Amino acid sequence: MLQDIGEAIQFEVSIGNYGNKFDTTCKPLASTTQYSRAVFDAIKHRRSKSRDTRYTLPLTEGKPNVTVLDTQIRKLRSRALSQIHEAAVRMRSEVPEVKSTLVEIEDWLDKLMQLTEEPQNSMPDIIIWMIRGEKRLAYARIPAHQVLYSTSGGNASGKYCGKTQTIFLKYPQEKNNGPKVPVELRVNIWLGLSAVEKKFNSFAEGTFTVFAEMYENQALMFGKWGTSGLVGRHKFSDVTGKIKLKREFFLPPKGWEWEGDWIVDPERSLLTEADAGHTEFTDEVYQNESRYPGGEWKPAEDTYTDANGDKAASPSELTCPPGWEWEDDAWVYDINRAVDERGWEYGITIPPDNKPRSWVAAEKMYHTHRRRRLVRKRKKDLTQSTSSTARAMAEFEDREGWEYASLIGWKFHWKQRSSDTFRRRRWRRKMAPSETHGAAAIFKLEGALGADTTEDGEEKSVEKQKHSATTVFGANTPIVSCNFDRVYVYHLRCYIYQARNLMALDKDSFSGPTNHETSLPLTTYTPSSFATFGLVLSGSKTTEIIHSTLNPTWDQTIIFDEIEIYGEPQTILQNPPKVIIELFDNDQVGKDEFLGRSMCSPLVKLDSEMDITPKLLWYPVMNGDKTCGDVLVTAELILRHKDGSNLPILPSQRAPNLYMVPQGIRPVVQLTAIEILAWGLRNMKNYQMASVTSPSLIVECGGERVESVVIKNLKKTPNFPSSVLFMRVVLYQDSILVHVC
């Protein structure tokens, strides 16, 4: 996901103008998720028996609203299918080899894809937006026909109707798929006529609930919390703080009924701390001192601050949070930065600022401020269970459900600090669908939940209605939640063996022969590669780093022990989440460079007795729209018992916590001899604006390299002294997996 997310984000689903929270021409809908903050992530041909998949094209005779175009396109499709069928029958009897038929079969596929396009598709696409604050960051378009429900049956419905699918959002101004993916989502979309909305009940999983919510706001004035210090804020408002709300204005819409009274329910997804998602974390605090130019250094007014200069607690006041344990014995000064030998960095203030904007390592007489960074590492306490950590965090939170901030509009946190001047807490009241409507009651939420737009008894005017909460960004629209009775725990194993033909980015240690006339080296560019595995529902892990090769062989198993997935296992079996593989070039200095991304669907095992072994396959590595190599990988997702008794035994270890690909999945290899006939070189182009006079040939295959003899003078003798190159490599026995040199 986005690395620097900043403000809280939410997702919006819209079709046409409906669901667009910034559009005032339609009634507000429950089309957005609640606000939340991003959390750091600790990062062959198969022969099988095919069933009969023939389906008759729907008849148009006697159907209402049939146009001439409908009739003509049905004739076109029927004629094309008949021609393809006749050609296939003729091919089976005349063509002896399969390879010679591939080109024609691919033409048939292209023709079928063209016939599937609907020329009259007037329904707008479904748009999913990721929104930060009031700015749209990324989006995805889903054609409506892919999720459209049909009463004619499953074959007439869209292929993703009521099914969970994985989608990737992209940036709005991006014409092509860039290397960066803003976010990956798992979504389940159902689109149907309002007349058949109750059919949605058969697709719905879990229990749908709706919460009416509002926030109680207070400010600190003269040492006491109250509402008198709220400048530009209401006593009760929505999550943005801009819209005034009252309890009596919340009324359940048709098909819904109240379930319980108003309760305080803190929104924990907005209160994530910096260590969320980490297993190791470094706490930091800055010690500050000030002086007059040329004077002695003394503690500053705010002795301890954060990196931005805001007041922070002293190291002695900072305690280890529940579920963590200190890794360092004490706080130490960080000298691994642009600082002097004692860890200080220096700066000056320029009015009207009261703190420096930049810092340097060398002290000067005119410097008036200095600071140094104190750090202390901590790590997750793996001996504590998740439930015990959650209980400890619940005790760590405010008992009355308040969230605190230093100023209005700043990020909220759990524990009250001395610098806090604003607090709020969330009140919620639950609504549940009536028994007669079921899950389909969510379609009755249009325009639900009003807001107070009157001020001190004044009547509503047309001008004020324009600023009603029902027209201002849809901020008061109800949030629909889907609750599941239980969560299923899965075990994921990813097997990565090798990558091939990766894109070269860096100059590493390999150097080719030198051009003796111009003294220009011909350099081979080879990356030091590692792969990152990720699942949208879990997190990510990395392989070891393989240095200086375009065809790295990892032979490694990546294990995700416990992954919590909501939803029925049969649904996961039909539409499993994608496993994302990202390859990087490891750099000693600076950031790792992105090589490409690949993805595969894991083999789902709901029963430990399933005698199916995942098979390694080559998957393309994509960098934007460009293919940058292939990776040999597979994965299996196993429904885990509580005690883990149904899991396969761990593979052999090549090093501590480095598991190899197990036997049965590991490809069978054999020693193979390769003979290359290399006569010579012709028509060599200039290299770095200089002619090439003494080249040689390097052949690499399967991690082995062989180099020819250097041609001393290309103009006089363009042929190699010896024309035969010989190498022994270990190649796969399966011809489909054989590595390409």
XYZ file of C-alpha atoms in Angstrom:
741
model
C 0.000 0.000 0.000
C 0.968 3.658 -0.070
C 4.094 4.172 2.014
C 3.399 7.748 3.127
C -0.308 7.897 3.761
C -0.507 10.832 6.215
C -4.194 11.435 6.956
C -6.844 8.800 7.508
C -8.240 7.214 4.364
C -11.515 5.690 3.233
C -12.813 3.905 0.138
C -15.821 4.886 -1.942
C -17.858 2.811 -4.402
C -19.923 4.664 -7.001
C -21.737 4.045 -10.267
C -22.493 7.135 -12.295
C -23.402 9.953 -9.884
C -24.783 7.546 -7.314
C -22.477 6.967 -4.383
C -20.215 9.936 -5.171
C -19.829 11.684 -1.811
C -18.807 14.951 -3.506
C -21.862 14.993 -5.791
C -24.881 16.934 -4.498
C -27.378 15.921 -7.210
C -28.189 12.543 -5.621
C -29.233 11.539 -2.147
C -26.350 10.377 0.044
C -25.780 6.638 0.065
C -23.891 4.227 2.285
C -21.140 4.129 -0.327
C -18.028 4.765 1.770
C -16.090 2.822 4.345
C -15.235 4.328 7.698
C -12.036 6.337 8.006
C -8.968 4.292 8.903
C -5.192 4.685 8.967
C -2.671 2.642 7.034
C -0.592 0.219 9.112
C 2.992 -0.763 8.299
C 3.428 -4.242 6.898
C 6.381 -5.990 8.497
C 6.790 -6.571 3.827
C 3.536 -26.135 -17.357
C 0.679 -27.438 -19.485
C -1.739 -29.409 -17.396
C -3.637 -32.266 -18.868
C -6.977 -32.692 -17.179
C -10.371 -34.029 -18.027
C -12.659 -31.174 -19.009
C -16.380 -31.233 -18.544
C -18.799 -30.155 -21.261
C -18.826 -26.354 -21.186
C -21.203 -25.761 -24.082
C -23.955 -23.236 -23.441
C -26.582 -22.137 -25.909
C -26.711 -18.450 -26.747
C -29.926 -16.916 -25.373
C -32.794 -16.658 -27.836
C -33.996 -13.180 -28.744
C -37.352 -14.170 -30.258
C -40.260 -13.236 -28.060
C -38.114 -11.238 -25.628
C -39.193 -7.681 -24.731
C -37.103 -4.654 -25.756
C -35.161 -6.581 -28.412
C -33.584 -4.266 -30.991
C -32.382 -4.928 -34.521
C -28.816 -4.746 -33.228
C -29.567 -7.545 -30.733
C -30.814 -9.762 -33.545
C -27.865 -9.021 -35.814
C -25.208 -9.556 -33.158
C -26.755 -12.904 -32.236
C -26.552 -13.972 -35.871
C -22.928 -12.811 -36.006
C -22.008 -14.752 -32.877
C -23.810 -17.901 -33.994
C -22.126 -17.792 -37.412
C -18.687 -17.239 -35.863
C -19.125 -20.116 -33.406
C -20.234 -22.395 -36.213
C -17.160 -21.498 -38.287
C -14.816 -22.110 -35.357
C -16.493 -25.457 -34.661
C -16.107 -26.604 -38.270
C -12.467 -25.509 -38.349
C -11.757 -27.351 -35.097
C -13.274 -30.583 -36.397
C -11.253 -30.295 -39.601
C -8.065 -29.519 -37.678
C -8.423 -32.579 -35.453
C -8.500 -34.900 -38.465
C -5.864 -33.166 -40.605
C -3.174 -31.738 -38.302
C -0.948 -34.335 -36.567
C 0.965 -32.014 -34.170
C -0.429 -29.660 -31.555
C 2.341 -27.063 -31.942
C 1.377 -26.271 -35.516
C -2.183 -25.429 -34.413
C -1.355 -22.904 -31.692
C -1.329 -19.869 -33.991
C -4.763 -20.647 -35.388
C -6.186 -21.444 -31.953
C -4.935 -18.089 -30.660
C -6.733 -16.415 -33.577
C -9.940 -18.148 -32.500
C -9.447 -16.871 -28.973
C -8.996 -13.299 -30.198
C -12.132 -13.602 -32.288
C -14.152 -14.912 -29.347
C -12.912 -12.077 -27.138
C -14.061 -9.558 -29.745
C -17.482 -11.202 -29.914
C -17.948 -10.960 -26.151
C -17.819 -7.156 -26.216
C -21.295 -5.698 -25.799
C -21.793 -2.832 -28.304
C -24.852 -1.504 -26.446
C -23.411 -1.499 -22.950
C -24.813 1.808 -21.682
C -24.450 1.089 -17.965
C -21.611 3.100 -16.386
C -18.669 1.353 -14.799
C -18.405 0.890 -11.053
C -15.665 3.119 -9.643
C -13.806 2.417 -6.415
C -11.908 5.420 -5.066
C -9.377 5.673 -2.276
C -9.832 9.028 -0.545
C -7.527 10.795 1.893
C -9.237 13.700 3.585
C -11.093 15.255 0.642
C -8.595 14.249 -2.044
C -8.967 11.285 -4.362
C -5.720 9.331 -4.542
C -6.344 6.140 -6.517
C -9.147 4.315 -8.285
C -10.240 1.152 -10.060
C -12.911 0.681 -12.737
C -15.023 -2.463 -12.741
C -17.272 -3.018 -15.784
C -20.866 -3.326 -14.621
C -21.532 -6.435 -16.710
C -18.894 -8.352 -14.726
C -20.915 -8.074 -11.497
C -24.454 -7.855 -12.937
C -26.998 -10.345 -11.617
C -29.358 -12.148 -13.992
C -32.472 -14.104 -13.086
C -31.625 -16.503 -15.928
C -29.003 -18.188 -13.754
C -25.323 -18.160 -12.942
C -24.212 -18.568 -16.552
C -26.011 -15.360 -17.552
C -24.703 -13.362 -14.582
C -21.379 -11.579 -14.519
C -18.364 -13.748 -13.772
C -17.669 -11.823 -10.539
C -21.288 -11.304 -9.462
C -21.435 -11.936 -5.723
C -17.916 -13.365 -5.739
C -14.857 -12.107 -3.921
C -12.171 -10.828 -6.280
C -8.792 -9.126 -6.007
C -8.423 -5.724 -7.654
C -5.528 -3.285 -7.902
C -6.062 0.448 -7.828
C -4.019 2.868 -9.916
C -3.267 6.568 -9.874
C -5.767 8.870 -11.667
C -3.294 10.426 -14.141
C -1.682 7.116 -15.097
C -2.500 6.041 -18.652
C -0.516 2.825 -18.388
C 0.056 0.578 -15.416
C 3.027 2.059 -13.584
C 5.446 0.133 -11.400
C 3.806 1.341 -8.181
C 0.493 -0.095 -6.988
C -1.286 2.258 -4.546
C -3.370 -0.466 -2.921
C -4.744 -3.957 -3.414
C -8.324 -4.749 -2.365
C -10.458 -7.831 -1.865
C -14.011 -6.875 -2.807
C -17.349 -8.612 -3.268
C -19.792 -6.745 -5.515
C -23.386 -7.590 -6.436
C -25.336 -5.456 -8.923
C -28.960 -6.172 -9.714
C -32.357 -4.662 -10.408
C -34.246 -3.225 -7.452
C -37.072 -5.647 -8.271
C -34.841 -8.612 -7.419
C -32.862 -7.047 -4.561
C -33.882 -9.835 -2.179
C -31.881 -12.250 -4.341
C -28.850 -10.596 -2.772
C -29.592 -12.507 0.445
C -28.372 -15.754 -1.128
C -25.004 -14.137 -1.963
C -24.472 -12.301 1.317
C -22.045 -13.683 3.873
C -22.024 -12.688 7.515
C -24.454 -10.314 9.214
C -24.986 -6.760 7.995
C -25.322 -4.048 10.597
C -25.467 -0.275 10.388
C -24.252 2.107 13.057
C -25.454 5.645 13.480
C -22.443 7.481 14.830
C -21.483 10.905 16.072
C -18.561 12.392 17.968
C -18.671 14.289 21.258
C -16.075 17.075 21.276
C -14.466 18.903 24.203
C -11.650 21.417 24.632
C -9.383 22.197 27.577
C -9.959 25.656 29.068
C -8.331 26.815 32.317
C -7.481 23.244 33.274
C -11.011 21.883 32.764
C -12.569 19.961 29.884
C -15.727 21.430 28.408
C -17.447 22.783 25.316
C -16.798 26.486 25.822
C -13.386 26.325 24.137
C -14.622 24.678 20.942
C -13.744 27.173 18.216
C -15.468 26.309 14.957
C -16.566 22.927 16.327
C -19.889 21.602 17.570
C -20.573 19.735 20.789
C -21.703 16.743 18.717
C -20.538 16.360 15.123
C -19.605 13.846 12.463
C -16.105 12.378 12.157
C -14.866 15.415 10.218
C -16.041 17.767 12.978
C -17.676 20.078 10.430
C -21.305 18.938 10.570
C -23.536 19.402 13.613
C -25.492 16.331 14.710
C -28.114 15.513 17.344
C -29.306 12.153 18.626
C -32.976 12.824 17.946
C -32.318 13.427 14.253
C -31.175 9.832 13.706
C -34.130 7.736 12.536
C -33.919 4.145 11.259
C -34.967 3.873 7.607
C -37.467 1.396 6.246
C -36.419 -2.195 6.804
C -34.219 -1.326 9.776
C -34.798 -1.119 13.501
C -32.771 0.045 16.506
C -30.903 -2.581 18.456
C -29.824 -1.166 21.809
C -29.059 2.359 22.998
C -26.243 4.807 22.310
C -22.875 3.585 23.606
C -19.306 4.893 23.628
C -17.292 2.887 21.107
C -13.749 4.166 20.349
C -12.573 3.965 16.730
C -9.296 2.072 17.134
C -8.465 2.049 13.442
C -7.856 5.811 13.636
C -5.600 5.489 16.668
C -2.804 3.380 15.231
C 0.588 4.268 16.621
C 3.838 4.368 14.675
C 4.734 0.820 15.743
C 1.560 -0.739 14.311
C 2.419 -3.740 12.139
C 6.072 -3.907 13.256
C 7.770 -6.710 15.144
C 10.761 -4.492 15.903
C 10.624 -0.760 16.537
C 12.947 2.051 17.575
C 11.568 4.691 19.929
C 13.127 8.110 19.545
C 13.124 11.411 21.379
C 15.237 14.519 20.766
C 17.144 16.292 23.522
C 17.271 20.053 22.867
C 19.567 22.787 24.148
C 19.755 26.498 23.338
C 22.032 29.480 23.955
C 22.757 33.025 22.943
C 25.378 33.275 20.162
C 28.761 32.549 21.716
C 27.265 31.597 25.103
C 27.004 28.309 26.968
C 24.546 25.588 26.077
C 21.615 25.149 28.467
C 18.462 22.981 28.360
C 15.888 24.483 25.999
C 12.391 25.507 27.053
C 11.089 22.270 25.515
C 13.930 19.982 26.551
C 12.511 16.902 24.829
C 10.675 16.957 21.495
C 9.870 14.709 18.572
C 11.492 14.971 15.133
C 9.171 17.855 14.173
C 10.046 19.898 17.261
C 6.775 19.258 19.099
C 6.975 18.718 22.837
C 7.436 15.096 23.912
C 7.873 13.140 27.128
C 11.334 12.631 28.578
C 13.015 9.217 28.186
C 12.386 8.434 31.857
C 8.636 8.898 31.319
C 8.434 6.671 28.240
C 7.415 3.124 29.163
C 7.348 -0.031 27.082
C 3.811 -0.582 25.684
C 1.894 -3.798 26.463
C 2.977 -6.720 24.296
C 6.495 -5.328 23.818
C 9.822 -5.718 25.617
C 12.928 -3.537 25.567
C 15.770 -4.844 23.422
C 18.259 -2.190 24.600
C 19.136 -1.754 28.256
C 19.028 2.040 28.126
C 18.561 5.050 25.865
C 21.611 5.780 23.681
C 22.628 8.696 21.467
C 22.383 8.063 17.739
C 25.666 8.925 16.005
C 24.875 7.140 12.728
C 23.639 10.370 11.163
C 25.040 13.683 9.978
C 26.037 14.715 13.518
C 29.223 15.384 15.465
C 31.034 12.800 17.594
C 28.660 13.408 20.532
C 25.504 13.119 18.421
C 24.634 16.835 18.287
C 23.326 18.690 15.253
C 23.151 22.481 15.144
C 20.831 25.131 13.749
C 19.632 28.723 13.968
C 16.151 30.213 14.139
C 14.972 32.788 11.629
C 11.946 34.860 12.770
C 9.038 34.358 12.820
C 10.003 30.686 13.334
C 10.836 29.624 16.882
C 12.787 26.515 15.885
C 15.400 25.757 13.210
C 14.311 24.517 9.813
C 17.606 22.820 8.965
C 20.436 21.225 10.900
C 24.167 20.757 10.298
C 26.815 18.612 11.971
C 29.500 21.290 12.504
C 29.109 23.755 15.382
C 29.488 27.492 14.650
C 29.566 30.483 16.994
C 26.302 31.841 15.577
C 24.321 28.640 16.239
C 21.599 29.089 18.863
C 20.008 25.608 18.959
C 21.277 22.077 19.036
C 19.679 18.684 19.489
C 20.597 15.015 19.543
C 18.538 11.911 18.969
C 18.054 9.390 21.769
C 16.928 5.941 20.640
C 15.940 2.692 22.291
C 14.926 -0.485 20.479
C 12.079 -2.748 21.480
C 10.571 -5.904 20.011
C 7.308 -7.803 20.142
C 6.954 -10.200 23.046
C 6.153 -13.399 21.157
C 5.338 -15.246 24.380
C 2.184 -13.182 24.852
C -0.928 -14.242 23.000
C -2.888 -11.862 20.838
C -5.811 -11.874 23.268
C -3.651 -10.976 26.274
C -2.026 -8.157 24.310
C -5.463 -6.874 23.293
C -6.600 -6.897 26.935
C -3.485 -5.019 27.976
C -4.042 -2.443 25.226
C -7.656 -2.047 26.366
C -6.376 -1.154 29.820
C -3.876 1.192 28.210
C -6.708 3.106 26.503
C -8.791 5.782 28.155
C -11.523 4.180 30.261
C -14.127 6.714 29.115
C -13.289 6.268 25.432
C -11.699 9.683 24.843
C -9.197 10.310 22.057
C -6.729 13.151 22.584
C -4.974 15.612 20.282
C -2.656 18.540 20.891
C -4.734 20.821 18.659
C -7.984 20.601 16.724
C -7.338 18.801 13.445
C -4.188 17.037 14.636
C -3.761 13.278 14.812
C -5.453 11.613 17.780
C -3.831 9.223 20.247
C -4.918 7.019 23.139
C -3.082 8.306 26.175
C -3.505 11.867 27.400
C -0.421 14.087 27.200
C 0.346 17.342 28.945
C 0.233 19.214 25.628
C -3.289 18.016 24.704
C -6.000 20.662 24.385
C -8.701 18.780 22.448
C -10.451 15.461 22.917
C -13.373 13.579 21.454
C -15.134 10.241 21.770
C -17.377 8.312 19.439
C -20.991 7.454 20.230
C -22.694 4.725 18.215
C -26.112 3.153 18.045
C -26.659 -0.091 16.238
C -29.337 -0.755 13.643
C -30.130 -4.224 12.362
C -32.189 -5.306 9.341
C -35.678 -6.563 10.056
C -36.368 -10.240 9.562
C -38.602 -9.596 6.552
C -35.875 -7.882 4.531
C -32.685 -9.662 5.568
C -29.390 -8.492 4.118
C -31.203 -6.785 1.223
C -32.237 -4.057 3.674
C -28.964 -2.249 2.955
C -30.578 -1.025 -0.279
C -33.074 0.997 1.808
C -30.383 3.301 3.192
C -30.577 5.989 0.501
C -30.744 9.407 2.130
C -30.916 7.905 5.613
C -29.792 9.599 8.827
C -30.358 13.331 8.831
C -28.519 16.125 10.593
C -29.333 19.306 12.442
C -28.927 22.355 10.261
C -30.909 24.822 12.403
C -29.235 27.255 14.735
C -30.959 28.393 17.935
C -34.504 27.915 16.705
C -33.992 29.497 13.309
C -35.993 27.962 10.513
C -34.285 26.141 7.740
C -33.771 28.231 4.669
C -33.006 27.181 1.134
C -29.487 28.501 1.555
C -28.927 26.434 4.709
C -30.342 23.328 3.122
C -27.569 23.531 0.554
C -25.128 23.047 3.412
C -27.144 20.275 4.991
C -25.277 17.206 6.125
C -27.099 15.304 3.424
C -25.353 17.383 0.784
C -21.954 18.118 2.332
C -19.676 15.320 1.167
C -22.080 12.661 2.443
C -20.221 12.746 5.744
C -23.243 11.602 7.739
C -24.147 8.640 5.540
C -24.420 5.437 7.573
C -21.535 2.985 7.650
C -22.538 -0.572 6.760
C -20.570 -3.267 8.559
C -20.437 -6.959 7.768
C -19.845 -9.089 10.859
C -18.851 -12.741 10.757
C -19.561 -15.284 13.468
C -16.041 -16.672 13.301
C -12.704 -16.188 11.634
C -10.844 -19.023 9.932
C -7.112 -19.433 10.380
C -5.044 -20.527 7.377
C -1.429 -21.529 6.876
C 0.343 -20.269 3.737
C 3.477 -21.722 2.185
C 5.098 -20.082 -0.818
C 7.698 -22.030 -2.781
C 10.068 -19.980 -4.918
C 12.793 -21.779 -6.810
C 14.235 -19.509 -9.454
C 13.847 -16.397 -11.593
C 15.101 -15.943 -15.128
C 15.927 -13.135 -17.525
C 15.567 -10.394 -14.914
C 16.177 -6.810 -15.931
C 19.736 -5.667 -15.173
C 20.005 -2.357 -13.346
C 23.303 -2.026 -11.514
C 27.010 -2.367 -12.275
C 28.220 -5.217 -10.143
C 31.471 -7.131 -10.084
C 31.360 -8.711 -13.536
C 33.485 -6.934 -16.154
C 33.879 -8.001 -19.715
C 37.026 -7.754 -21.811
C 38.677 -4.414 -22.277
C 38.837 -2.632 -25.591
C 42.609 -2.435 -25.921
C 42.512 0.450 -28.372
C 40.190 2.785 -26.478
C 40.631 1.424 -22.931
C 36.836 1.307 -22.438
C 35.574 -1.666 -20.402
C 32.551 -3.601 -21.621
C 30.600 -4.188 -18.391
C 27.937 -6.762 -17.609
C 25.103 -5.327 -15.504
C 23.750 -7.871 -13.014
C 21.412 -7.300 -10.064
C 21.637 -8.685 -6.534
C 18.076 -9.886 -6.208
C 15.627 -10.802 -3.497
C 11.895 -11.444 -3.584
C 9.127 -10.211 -1.310
C 5.987 -12.318 -0.846
C 2.748 -10.711 0.237
C -0.872 -11.619 0.752
C -3.477 -8.875 0.873
C -4.854 -10.377 4.105
C -1.640 -11.012 6.003
C 1.643 -9.214 5.410
C 4.919 -9.824 3.641
C 8.177 -11.718 4.023
C 11.393 -11.733 2.017
C 13.782 -14.306 0.628
C 17.536 -14.281 0.975
C 19.600 -12.077 -1.353
C 21.255 -13.726 -4.354
C 24.146 -11.627 -5.642
C 25.217 -10.756 -9.178
C 23.028 -12.840 -11.461
C 20.147 -12.326 -13.842
C 18.883 -15.851 -13.081
C 18.882 -16.170 -9.272
C 18.079 -19.545 -7.702
C 16.589 -19.202 -4.221
C 15.255 -22.722 -3.572
C 13.351 -21.353 -0.599
C 10.044 -21.842 1.212
C 8.370 -18.774 2.727
C 5.999 -19.659 5.580
C 3.094 -17.594 6.933
C 2.044 -19.584 9.975
C -1.306 -18.008 10.874
C -3.450 -15.934 8.526
C -6.924 -14.890 9.624
C -9.477 -14.818 6.791
C -13.167 -14.045 7.194
C -15.756 -15.791 5.071
C -16.730 -19.352 4.304
C -13.866 -21.695 3.323
C -15.754 -22.776 0.207
C -15.725 -19.163 -0.968
C -11.956 -18.992 -0.433
C -11.609 -22.266 -2.336
C -13.396 -20.813 -5.370
C -11.748 -17.370 -5.250
C -8.525 -17.476 -3.222
C -6.593 -14.274 -2.515
C -3.629 -13.608 -4.779
C -0.065 -14.126 -3.611
C 2.007 -11.138 -4.741
C 5.712 -11.586 -5.497
C 7.826 -8.442 -5.845
C 11.468 -8.623 -6.909
C 14.040 -6.021 -5.904
C 17.652 -5.260 -6.693
C 19.471 -4.935 -3.379
C 21.705 -1.872 -3.136
C 24.351 -1.382 -0.492
C 23.676 2.364 -0.541
C 20.238 3.886 -0.999
C 16.897 2.238 -1.589
C 16.407 -1.173 -3.138
C 15.352 -0.851 -6.776
C 12.108 -2.411 -7.910
C 12.579 -5.029 -10.659
C 9.044 -6.241 -11.194
C 5.941 -7.845 -9.771
C 4.251 -11.191 -10.304
C 1.263 -12.913 -8.788
C -0.128 -16.414 -8.483
C -3.192 -18.081 -6.985
C -2.440 -20.511 -4.155
C -3.703 -24.076 -4.090
C -6.364 -24.107 -1.350
C -6.549 -27.193 0.883
C -9.567 -27.376 3.171
C -8.952 -31.022 4.036
C -5.557 -32.313 5.109
C -6.289 -35.587 3.322
C -6.373 -33.881 -0.082
C -3.678 -35.677 -2.053
C -2.807 -32.741 -4.301
C 0.695 -31.332 -4.541
C 1.249 -27.776 -5.803
C 3.328 -27.610 -8.957
C 5.940 -24.991 -9.755
C 5.045 -22.826 -12.751
C 6.682 -19.908 -14.537
C 4.872 -16.613 -13.942
C 5.780 -13.401 -15.797
C 7.430 -10.583 -13.858
C 5.852 -7.264 -14.860
C 7.179 -3.759 -14.347
C 4.290 -1.587 -15.438
C 3.246 -2.916 -18.842
C 6.675 -4.363 -19.623
C 7.683 -8.004 -19.078
C 10.952 -8.130 -17.137
C 11.528 -11.851 -16.683
C 9.847 -14.870 -15.143
C 9.742 -16.450 -11.706
C 9.270 -20.153 -10.903
C 6.906 -20.232 -7.952
C 3.841 -21.863 -6.421
C 1.914 -21.614 -3.149
C -0.580 -23.531 -1.035
C -3.123 -22.181 1.453
C -4.095 -24.716 4.127
C -7.067 -24.430 6.488
C -5.318 -24.727 9.841
C -6.496 -26.663 12.888
C -6.120 -24.924 16.239
C -3.215 -27.142 17.270
C -1.647 -27.169 13.797
C -1.767 -30.965 13.665
C -2.887 -31.028 10.038
C 0.078 -29.062 8.692
C 2.773 -30.792 6.629
C 6.182 -31.217 8.209
C 8.610 -28.354 7.819
C 11.055 -28.623 4.891
C 14.781 -29.065 5.412
C 16.759 -25.995 6.459
C 19.761 -24.737 4.520
C 20.441 -22.155 7.226
C 18.640 -21.036 10.402
C 15.041 -20.075 9.497
C 15.794 -20.624 5.797
C 13.686 -23.500 4.495
C 14.288 -25.201 1.150
C 11.634 -26.252 -1.373
C 10.529 -29.742 -0.229
C 10.881 -32.914 -2.249
C 7.867 -33.561 -4.451
C 7.559 -29.862 -5.251
C 11.206 -29.219 -6.038
C 11.794 -29.749 -9.789
C 13.764 -32.817 -10.840
C 17.042 -31.793 -12.479
C 19.683 -33.519 -14.553
C 23.210 -32.728 -15.686
C 23.080 -31.524 -19.288
C 25.860 -30.738 -21.745
C 25.471 -27.719 -24.024
C 27.667 -27.117 -27.041
C 27.724 -23.668 -28.642
C 29.157 -23.049 -32.103
C 30.353 -19.446 -32.275
C 32.074 -18.588 -35.565
C 32.639 -14.878 -35.103
C 31.175 -11.394 -34.771
C 30.016 -9.010 -37.486
C 28.649 -5.454 -37.702
C 29.574 -4.478 -34.142
C 28.188 -1.061 -33.223
C 30.143 1.559 -31.319
C 30.174 1.430 -27.532
C 30.196 4.787 -25.728
C 31.057 6.522 -29.043
C 34.176 4.357 -29.535
C 34.721 1.470 -31.921
C 34.935 -2.056 -30.528
C 38.095 -3.836 -31.645
C 38.684 -6.701 -29.195
C 35.377 -8.269 -28.130
C 34.586 -11.657 -26.675
C 31.396 -13.668 -26.215
C 29.877 -14.641 -22.850
C 27.152 -17.306 -22.674
C 25.189 -17.809 -19.449
C 22.700 -20.587 -18.755
C 21.429 -22.049 -15.519
C 23.819 -19.972 -13.442
C 26.873 -21.177 -15.380
C 28.970 -18.902 -17.608
C 31.436 -19.635 -20.361
C 33.535 -17.047 -22.179
C 35.159 -17.263 -25.581
C 38.701 -16.253 -26.443
C 39.140 -12.525 -27.045
C 39.329 -11.524 -30.713
C 42.523 -9.476 -30.901
C 41.561 -7.416 -33.943
C 37.943 -7.432 -35.091
C 38.683 -5.717 -38.418
C 41.433 -8.104 -39.501
C 40.089 -11.340 -38.002
C 36.356 -11.256 -37.131
C 36.227 -14.990 -36.319
C 37.009 -16.594 -32.966
C 40.231 -18.644 -32.749
C 38.142 -21.488 -31.359
C 34.549 -21.798 -32.524
C 33.275 -24.362 -29.989
C 32.135 -23.443 -26.466
C 31.181 -26.232 -24.082
C 29.393 -26.037 -20.735
C 27.755 -28.411 -18.267
C 24.615 -27.151 -16.559
C 21.927 -28.598 -14.342
C 18.587 -28.309 -16.154
C 15.068 -29.443 -15.374
C 13.868 -32.795 -16.674
C 10.424 -31.337 -17.337
C 10.729 -29.682 -20.739
C 8.163 -27.033 -19.770
C 10.422 -25.766 -16.992
C 13.670 -25.896 -18.965
C 15.581 -22.674 -18.542
C 16.152 -20.510 -21.597
C 19.781 -19.409 -22.051
